[in-house]
Amino acid sequence: MARKDRNTDESYAQDVFDNPPQGPIGVHRGNRSVASRLVPFLIVIIVAAVAGVGAWAAMSGEGAKLFSSGSSASSSSSPSAKSTASASASASASDTASASASASESASESASPSESTSSPASSSSANLSIQVRVVNGTRKTGYAAKQAAVLTGAGYTNVVAANPSGTLPSASVVWYQNESDLATAQDVAAKLGISNVSKVTNLSAPVVVVLMN
């Protein structure tokens, strides 16, 4: 009886390759999510949009305008700040100068009363037509007439030289009777070089000059 040889799977011995594990074997990629597949497309779209905007700005000159406007705004703000600082410094210096001027004026006003009593008034405020009596209390003959001539030369029109009567002062003096005659008495004293001016009642003239030296 002839033997029949059959080359089938059952005619070989079983090995590891005849019983592979379940599932896919080998290097392969799993299923990706929709988001991961869309990300590259989104990146390409964004890059293309940025490149398009940059190209449009370069070709139309809008980029240069934006840059120049930003530079001009910063440069204009800097001079404005400098001018503000200069204005503040000027205002401060002006306030200091005003305060100094006010202090000087106050000091001048406070000192003016004493100056008005110590220094003689100018001849413009004196009454040149008032009667002035010049009394010679010295032993110099004609001294009263000489001093009266000085007053006449200064513009006084009613000057009388006289001899003394009664008690005489110890030094040369100009007496005046009323407050309205103070300016005239001070002017007469200045013309004759007399420093003492006093108010006295019951005088023989509104202004009396007593020469003692």
Coordinates of N, CA, C and O in Angstrom, one line a residue, residues 133-152 159-164 168 171-174 188-189 191-195 209-213:
R133 N 12.0 183.7 61.1 CA 12.7 184.7 61.9 C 14.0 184.1 62.3 O 14.1 183.0 62.9
V134 N 15.1 184.8 62.0 CA 16.5 184.3 62.3 C 17.0 185.1 63.4 O 17.2 186.4 63.3
V135 N 17.3 184.5 64.5 CA 17.8 185.2 65.7 C 19.2 184.9 65.9 O 19.6 183.7 65.9
N136 N 20.0 185.9 66.1 CA 21.5 185.8 66.3 C 21.8 185.6 67.8 O 21.8 186.6 68.6
G137 N 22.1 184.4 68.3 CA 22.4 184.2 69.7 C 23.9 184.2 69.9 O 24.4 183.9 71.0
T138 N 24.7 184.5 68.9 CA 26.2 184.5 69.0 C 26.6 185.9 69.2 O 25.9 186.9 69.1
R139 N 27.9 186.1 69.3 CA 28.5 187.4 69.4 C 29.1 187.9 68.1 O 29.8 188.9 68.0
K140 N 28.7 187.2 67.0 CA 29.1 187.6 65.7 C 28.2 188.6 65.1 O 27.0 188.3 64.9
T141 N 28.7 189.8 64.8 CA 27.8 190.8 64.3 C 27.4 190.5 62.8 O 28.3 190.1 62.0
G142 N 26.1 190.7 62.6 CA 25.6 190.4 61.2 C 25.5 189.0 60.8 O 25.2 188.6 59.7
Y143 N 25.7 188.1 61.8 CA 25.6 186.6 61.5 C 24.1 186.2 61.1 O 23.9 185.4 60.2
A144 N 23.1 186.8 61.8 CA 21.7 186.5 61.5 C 21.4 187.0 60.1 O 20.7 186.3 59.4
A145 N 21.8 188.2 59.8 CA 21.5 188.7 58.4 C 22.2 187.8 57.3 O 21.6 187.6 56.3
K146 N 23.4 187.3 57.7 CA 24.1 186.5 56.7 C 23.3 185.2 56.5 O 23.1 184.7 55.3
Q147 N 22.8 184.6 57.5 CA 22.1 183.3 57.4 C 20.7 183.5 56.8 O 20.2 182.7 56.0
A148 N 20.1 184.7 57.1 CA 18.9 185.0 56.4 C 19.0 185.2 54.9 O 18.1 184.8 54.1
A149 N 20.2 185.7 54.5 CA 20.5 185.8 53.1 C 20.6 184.5 52.4 O 20.2 184.3 51.3
V150 N 21.1 183.5 53.2 CA 21.2 182.1 52.7 C 19.8 181.6 52.3 O 19.5 181.0 51.3
L151 N 18.8 181.8 53.3 CA 17.5 181.4 53.1 C 16.8 182.1 51.9 O 16.0 181.5 51.1
T152 N 17.1 183.4 51.8 CA 16.5 184.2 50.7 C 17.0 183.6 49.4 O 16.2 183.5 48.4
V159 N 11.9 186.4 55.2 CA 12.9 186.1 56.1 C 13.3 187.4 56.9 O 13.6 188.4 56.2
V160 N 13.3 187.3 58.2 CA 13.6 188.5 59.0 C 14.8 188.1 60.0 O 14.7 187.1 60.7
A161 N 15.8 189.0 60.0 CA 16.9 188.8 61.0 C 16.6 189.6 62.2 O 16.1 190.8 62.1
A162 N 16.9 189.1 63.4 CA 16.5 189.7 64.7 C 17.5 189.4 65.7 O 18.3 188.5 65.6
N163 N 17.5 190.2 66.8 CA 18.3 190.0 68.0 C 17.6 189.2 69.0 O 16.3 189.2 69.0
P164 N 18.3 188.5 69.9 CA 17.6 187.6 70.8 C 16.9 188.4 71.9 O 17.3 189.5 72.3
L168 N 17.8 181.7 75.8 CA 18.3 181.1 74.6 C 18.7 179.6 74.9 O 19.1 179.2 76.0
A171 N 22.3 175.2 72.1 CA 22.8 174.9 70.7 C 21.8 175.4 69.7 O 20.7 175.8 70.0
S172 N 22.3 175.6 68.5 CA 21.5 176.1 67.4 C 20.3 175.2 67.2 O 20.4 174.0 67.2
V173 N 19.1 175.8 66.9 CA 17.9 175.0 66.8 C 16.9 175.8 65.9 O 17.0 177.0 65.8
V174 N 16.0 175.0 65.2 CA 15.0 175.6 64.4 C 13.7 175.2 65.1 O 13.4 174.0 65.3
V188 N 14.5 174.5 56.4 CA 15.4 175.6 56.8 C 16.6 175.1 57.6 O 17.7 175.6 57.4
A189 N 16.4 174.0 58.4 CA 17.5 173.5 59.2 C 18.5 172.8 58.2 O 19.7 173.0 58.4
K191 N 19.1 173.8 55.1 CA 19.8 174.9 54.4 C 20.9 175.5 55.2 O 21.9 176.0 54.7
L192 N 20.7 175.6 56.6 CA 21.6 176.3 57.5 C 22.5 175.3 58.2 O 23.3 175.8 59.0
G193 N 22.4 174.0 57.9 CA 23.3 173.1 58.6 C 23.0 172.8 60.0 O 23.9 172.6 60.8
I194 N 21.7 172.9 60.4 CA 21.3 172.7 61.8 C 20.6 171.4 61.9 O 19.7 171.0 61.1
S195 N 21.0 170.6 62.9 CA 20.5 169.2 63.1 C 19.3 169.1 64.0 O 18.5 168.2 64.0
V209 N 14.6 180.5 63.8 CA 15.9 180.0 63.8 C 16.7 180.7 64.9 O 16.8 181.9 64.9
V210 N 17.3 179.9 65.8 CA 18.1 180.5 66.8 C 19.6 180.0 66.6 O 19.9 178.8 66.6
L211 N 20.5 181.0 66.3 CA 21.9 180.6 66.0 C 22.7 180.8 67.2 O 22.8 181.9 67.8
M212 N 23.3 179.7 67.6 CA 24.1 179.7 68.9 C 25.6 179.5 68.6 O 26.4 179.6 69.5
N213 N 25.9 179.1 67.4 CA 27.3 178.9 67.0 C 27.6 179.1 65.5 O 26.6 179.1 64.8

